[in-house]
Amino acid sequence: MISIENLSVNYKSDSDVYTAISGINLTIPEGGTLAVIGPSGCGKSTLLKAIAGLIPEYEGTIKINGDEVNPKKQTIGFMPQNYGLLPWRTVIDNIRLGMKIKRAPELLDRKVLKKLMRQLGIEGLGHRYPTELSGGQQQRVALARVFALQPDVLLMDEPFSALDAITREEMQDIFLKLWQKNNVSTIFVTHYVEEALYLGQRIAILSASSGNINRIVDNPLFGGKDIRQNPEFFEMSLKLKNSIKKDWNQAWEN
């Protein structure tokens, strides 16, 4: 479970203070997913980094399973937009890296890794390097690395944005299957309303200007069969887009 109360992050320069996010309140139940959507510069990545413990100075509270966020005590799976793979390490070494950092030898079971790589369709790529892989294959390796950690929470920063539309949908399906098996509380940032509807049980829409949450939308379509072909999926997507566009235009006009 992820619990956030009155979270604010300010960046200081020599002459000014910039508020990246302000007054964020969120609760993601154990095993739940939350999609975060908003325009560029509204604080989406800052929110994830604060939850991941990468930003030590903030106001408010961030708790994971009832304890203050602490990457040394909790296992936090963080998947950056550029996948975060080390080009000088092989696929298998990239996958094992997080487990070695956490000093968790019990997670290094070869049978477990082999099963995970087979589920992701990368079982035969363990000896290759990231530069020898396609974008979709690199994405699968990044997913293998975070799920191999068996994390307490999973944070994903626009994980599929660099992929073409067909590969992106395929990776969304693969992620959902892994998430259902691992039951990990997940927050992911996206620019795509359709992706938010497909992967998020709830959708948090960030304000365009003030760095806070405009509103949170419950997603009744989540988990449905073939929901991309459902007319309700198209209708809700269009409604959300129009509503978001209106909110953001008003913010920019002010």
Short mmCIF file of C-alpha atoms in Angstrom, two decimals:
data_model
loop_
_atom_site.label_atom_id
_atom_site.label_comp_id
_atom_site.label_asym_id
_atom_site.label_seq_id
_atom_site.Cartn_x
_atom_site.Cartn_y
_atom_site.Cartn_z
CA MET A 1 0.00 0.00 0.00
CA ILE A 2 1.20 3.48 -0.86
CA SER A 3 -0.07 6.38 1.24
CA ILE A 4 0.79 10.01 0.43
CA GLU A 5 -0.37 13.01 2.46
CA ASN A 6 0.15 16.68 1.62
CA LEU A 7 3.27 15.96 -0.44
CA SER A 8 5.08 19.01 -1.81
CA VAL A 9 8.48 19.24 -3.51
CA ASN A 10 10.31 22.52 -4.09
CA TYR A 11 13.44 23.05 -6.12
CA LYS A 12 15.69 25.90 -5.00
CA SER A 13 18.04 27.97 -7.12
CA ASP A 14 20.25 30.89 -6.15
CA SER A 15 17.48 33.38 -6.77
CA ASP A 16 14.17 31.52 -6.71
CA VAL A 17 12.12 28.59 -5.42
CA TYR A 18 10.19 26.47 -7.90
CA THR A 19 7.29 24.30 -6.73
CA ALA A 20 7.22 21.05 -8.71
CA ILE A 21 4.31 19.40 -6.90
CA SER A 22 2.08 20.72 -4.13
CA GLY A 23 -0.43 19.19 -1.73
CA ILE A 24 -0.53 15.71 -3.27
CA ASN A 25 -2.81 13.23 -1.47
CA LEU A 26 -3.00 9.67 -2.78
CA THR A 27 -3.73 6.17 -1.55
CA ILE A 28 -2.96 3.11 -3.65
CA PRO A 29 -4.18 -0.09 -1.99
CA GLU A 30 -2.04 -3.21 -1.90
CA GLY A 31 -2.00 -4.72 -5.36
CA GLY A 32 -3.69 -1.69 -6.94
CA THR A 33 -2.66 0.34 -9.98
CA LEU A 34 -2.81 4.10 -10.43
CA ALA A 35 -2.18 5.89 -13.72
CA VAL A 36 -0.89 9.46 -13.49
CA ILE A 37 -1.47 11.69 -16.49
CA GLY A 38 -0.62 15.34 -17.06
CA PRO A 39 1.14 17.76 -19.42
CA SER A 40 4.91 18.11 -19.61
CA GLY A 41 6.38 19.95 -16.63
CA CYS A 42 3.47 19.32 -14.24
CA GLY A 43 5.50 17.21 -11.79
CA LYS A 44 4.74 13.62 -12.82
CA SER A 45 8.34 12.41 -12.74
CA THR A 46 9.03 14.37 -9.54
CA LEU A 47 6.16 12.53 -7.87
CA LEU A 48 7.62 9.13 -8.80
CA LYS A 49 11.14 10.09 -7.73
CA ALA A 50 9.87 11.27 -4.34
CA ILE A 51 8.05 7.97 -3.77
CA ALA A 52 11.15 6.07 -4.89
CA GLY A 53 13.22 7.88 -2.26
CA LEU A 54 15.32 9.66 -4.88
CA ILE A 55 14.31 13.09 -3.59
CA PRO A 56 15.21 13.27 0.12
CA GLU A 57 13.84 16.77 0.81
CA TYR A 58 10.07 17.18 0.66
CA GLU A 59 7.13 18.26 2.78
CA GLY A 60 4.38 15.88 3.83
CA THR A 61 4.52 12.11 4.27
CA ILE A 62 5.09 9.13 1.98
CA LYS A 63 4.46 5.69 3.45
CA ILE A 64 4.83 2.24 1.95
CA ASN A 65 2.93 -0.46 3.83
CA GLY A 66 2.67 1.87 6.83
CA ASP A 67 6.36 2.84 7.05
CA GLU A 68 8.06 6.03 5.90
CA VAL A 69 9.62 5.54 2.49
CA ASN A 70 13.16 4.19 2.81
CA PRO A 71 14.83 2.48 -0.19
CA LYS A 72 17.30 0.77 2.17
CA LYS A 73 14.51 -1.03 4.01
CA GLN A 74 11.91 -1.40 1.26
CA THR A 75 12.18 -2.95 -2.17
CA ILE A 76 11.10 -0.30 -4.66
CA GLY A 77 11.01 -1.21 -8.34
CA PHE A 78 11.66 1.92 -10.40
CA MET A 79 11.50 1.80 -14.18
CA PRO A 80 12.66 5.03 -15.88
CA GLN A 81 11.54 6.16 -19.31
CA ASN A 82 14.85 5.19 -20.94
CA TYR A 83 14.69 1.68 -19.37
CA GLY A 84 17.87 2.27 -17.31
CA LEU A 85 19.76 -0.68 -18.80
CA LEU A 86 23.55 -0.65 -18.55
CA PRO A 87 24.95 -1.01 -22.09
CA TRP A 88 28.16 -2.73 -20.92
CA ARG A 89 26.26 -5.52 -19.15
CA THR A 90 24.50 -8.47 -20.72
CA VAL A 91 20.76 -8.98 -20.51
CA ILE A 92 21.04 -11.50 -17.67
CA ASP A 93 23.45 -9.26 -15.75
CA ASN A 94 21.10 -6.29 -16.17
CA ILE A 95 18.22 -8.34 -14.80
CA ARG A 96 20.27 -9.58 -11.82
CA LEU A 97 21.71 -6.14 -11.04
CA GLY A 98 18.85 -4.92 -8.88
CA MET A 99 18.86 -8.12 -6.86
CA LYS A 100 22.60 -7.82 -6.23
CA ILE A 101 22.20 -4.21 -5.10
CA LYS A 102 19.50 -5.29 -2.66
CA ARG A 103 21.83 -8.08 -1.51
CA ALA A 104 19.05 -10.63 -1.88
CA PRO A 105 20.71 -13.91 -2.92
CA GLU A 106 17.46 -15.79 -2.40
CA LEU A 107 16.09 -13.93 -5.43
CA LEU A 108 18.91 -15.07 -7.70
CA ASP A 109 17.46 -18.53 -8.26
CA ARG A 110 18.18 -19.44 -11.87
CA LYS A 111 14.91 -21.32 -12.24
CA VAL A 112 12.96 -18.23 -11.15
CA LEU A 113 14.86 -16.00 -13.57
CA LYS A 114 14.50 -18.49 -16.40
CA LYS A 115 10.74 -18.68 -15.84
CA LEU A 116 10.42 -14.89 -15.78
CA MET A 117 12.49 -14.50 -18.95
CA ARG A 118 10.40 -17.18 -20.65
CA GLN A 119 7.19 -15.36 -19.69
CA LEU A 120 8.61 -12.20 -21.27
CA GLY A 121 9.87 -13.93 -24.42
CA ILE A 122 13.55 -13.12 -23.81
CA GLU A 123 14.80 -16.50 -22.62
CA GLY A 124 17.30 -16.81 -25.48
CA LEU A 125 18.68 -13.28 -25.17
CA GLY A 126 20.54 -13.53 -21.88
CA HIS A 127 24.00 -13.28 -23.47
CA ARG A 128 23.22 -10.23 -25.59
CA TYR A 129 23.83 -6.56 -24.76
CA PRO A 130 21.12 -3.84 -24.75
CA THR A 131 22.43 -2.25 -27.98
CA GLU A 132 21.79 -5.58 -29.73
CA LEU A 133 18.10 -5.53 -28.81
CA SER A 134 15.05 -3.84 -30.28
CA GLY A 135 13.13 -1.27 -28.24
CA GLY A 136 10.49 -3.84 -27.35
CA GLN A 137 13.12 -6.35 -26.24
CA GLN A 138 14.84 -3.74 -24.08
CA GLN A 139 11.49 -3.00 -22.51
CA ARG A 140 11.01 -6.68 -21.68
CA VAL A 141 14.44 -6.80 -20.04
CA ALA A 142 13.56 -3.74 -17.95
CA LEU A 143 10.30 -5.39 -16.87
CA ALA A 144 12.16 -8.58 -15.99
CA ARG A 145 14.56 -6.60 -13.80
CA VAL A 146 11.87 -4.85 -11.74
CA PHE A 147 9.63 -7.91 -11.35
CA ALA A 148 12.61 -10.14 -10.46
CA LEU A 149 13.06 -7.90 -7.41
CA GLN A 150 9.60 -8.92 -6.14
CA PRO A 151 9.14 -5.26 -5.14
CA ASP A 152 6.91 -3.83 -2.43
CA VAL A 153 5.85 -1.15 -4.93
CA LEU A 154 6.46 -0.60 -8.63
CA LEU A 155 6.96 2.87 -10.13
CA MET A 156 7.02 3.33 -13.92
CA ASP A 157 7.81 6.59 -15.70
CA GLU A 158 6.21 6.56 -19.16
CA PRO A 159 7.38 2.97 -19.61
CA PHE A 160 6.03 2.38 -23.11
CA SER A 161 6.19 5.85 -24.69
CA ALA A 162 9.20 5.13 -26.92
CA LEU A 163 7.55 2.14 -28.60
CA ASP A 164 5.45 2.05 -31.74
CA ALA A 165 1.68 1.69 -31.26
CA ILE A 166 1.51 -2.07 -31.93
CA THR A 167 4.49 -2.92 -29.70
CA ARG A 168 3.17 -0.60 -27.01
CA GLU A 169 -0.15 -2.47 -26.84
CA GLU A 170 1.70 -5.79 -26.74
CA MET A 171 3.86 -4.59 -23.84
CA GLN A 172 0.80 -3.32 -21.99
CA ASP A 173 -0.70 -6.82 -22.19
CA ILE A 174 2.56 -8.41 -21.01
CA PHE A 175 2.77 -5.99 -18.09
CA LEU A 176 -0.81 -6.74 -17.02
CA LYS A 177 -0.16 -10.49 -16.97
CA LEU A 178 2.93 -10.02 -14.79
CA TRP A 179 1.15 -7.56 -12.52
CA GLN A 180 -1.76 -9.96 -12.00
CA LYS A 181 0.65 -12.73 -11.00
CA ASN A 182 2.75 -10.57 -8.68
CA ASN A 183 0.01 -8.40 -7.13
CA VAL A 184 2.29 -5.38 -6.64
CA SER A 185 1.05 -1.85 -5.90
CA THR A 186 1.90 0.17 -9.01
CA ILE A 187 2.00 3.82 -10.04
CA PHE A 188 2.81 4.63 -13.63
CA VAL A 189 3.07 7.89 -15.50
CA THR A 190 1.73 8.16 -19.03
CA HIS A 191 0.89 10.72 -21.70
CA TYR A 192 -1.72 8.45 -23.29
CA VAL A 193 -5.31 8.49 -22.06
CA GLU A 194 -5.94 5.09 -23.68
CA GLU A 195 -2.99 3.60 -21.80
CA ALA A 196 -4.23 5.08 -18.52
CA LEU A 197 -7.65 3.52 -19.13
CA TYR A 198 -6.19 0.15 -20.02
CA LEU A 199 -3.72 -0.17 -17.13
CA GLY A 200 -5.08 1.99 -14.32
CA GLN A 201 -7.75 1.00 -11.84
CA ARG A 202 -7.78 4.70 -11.00
CA ILE A 203 -6.48 7.68 -12.96
CA ALA A 204 -4.97 10.77 -11.31
CA ILE A 205 -5.06 13.85 -13.53
CA LEU A 206 -2.47 16.47 -12.59
CA SER A 207 -3.06 20.17 -12.96
CA ALA A 208 -1.27 21.94 -15.81
CA SER A 209 0.06 24.76 -13.69
CA SER A 210 -0.11 24.24 -9.91
CA GLY A 211 1.58 20.85 -9.54
CA ASN A 212 -1.31 19.25 -7.71
CA ILE A 213 -4.04 16.72 -8.51
CA ASN A 214 -6.93 18.11 -10.49
CA ARG A 215 -9.05 15.03 -9.83
CA ILE A 216 -8.99 11.25 -9.54
CA VAL A 217 -11.17 9.11 -11.79
CA ASP A 218 -12.25 5.55 -10.98
CA ASN A 219 -11.97 3.29 -14.01
CA PRO A 220 -14.91 0.85 -14.29
CA LEU A 221 -13.46 -0.66 -17.47
CA PHE A 222 -10.23 -1.93 -15.90
CA GLY A 223 -9.71 -5.66 -16.21
CA GLY A 224 -12.50 -6.18 -18.72
CA LYS A 225 -12.08 -8.59 -21.62
CA ASP A 226 -11.06 -7.00 -24.94
CA ILE A 227 -11.82 -3.55 -23.55
CA ARG A 228 -9.95 -1.81 -26.38
CA GLN A 229 -12.74 -3.01 -28.69
CA ASN A 230 -15.45 -1.94 -26.27
CA PRO A 231 -17.44 1.14 -27.42
CA GLU A 232 -17.43 2.30 -23.79
CA PHE A 233 -13.62 2.39 -23.90
CA PHE A 234 -13.70 4.75 -26.87
CA GLU A 235 -16.44 6.90 -25.30
CA MET A 236 -14.67 7.20 -21.93
CA SER A 237 -11.37 7.94 -23.65
CA LEU A 238 -12.92 10.75 -25.68
CA LYS A 239 -14.72 12.15 -22.64
CA LEU A 240 -11.51 12.15 -20.59
CA LYS A 241 -9.51 13.78 -23.39
CA ASN A 242 -12.04 16.59 -23.82
CA SER A 243 -12.27 17.16 -20.08
CA ILE A 244 -8.48 17.18 -19.65
CA LYS A 245 -8.00 19.50 -22.61
CA LYS A 246 -10.55 21.92 -21.14
CA ASP A 247 -8.89 21.88 -17.71
CA TRP A 248 -5.40 22.41 -19.12
CA ASN A 249 -6.51 25.17 -21.51
CA GLN A 250 -8.13 27.05 -18.62
CA ALA A 251 -4.96 26.70 -16.56
CA TRP A 252 -2.76 28.01 -19.36
CA GLU A 253 -5.15 30.92 -20.02
CA ASN A 254 -4.89 31.92 -16.37
#
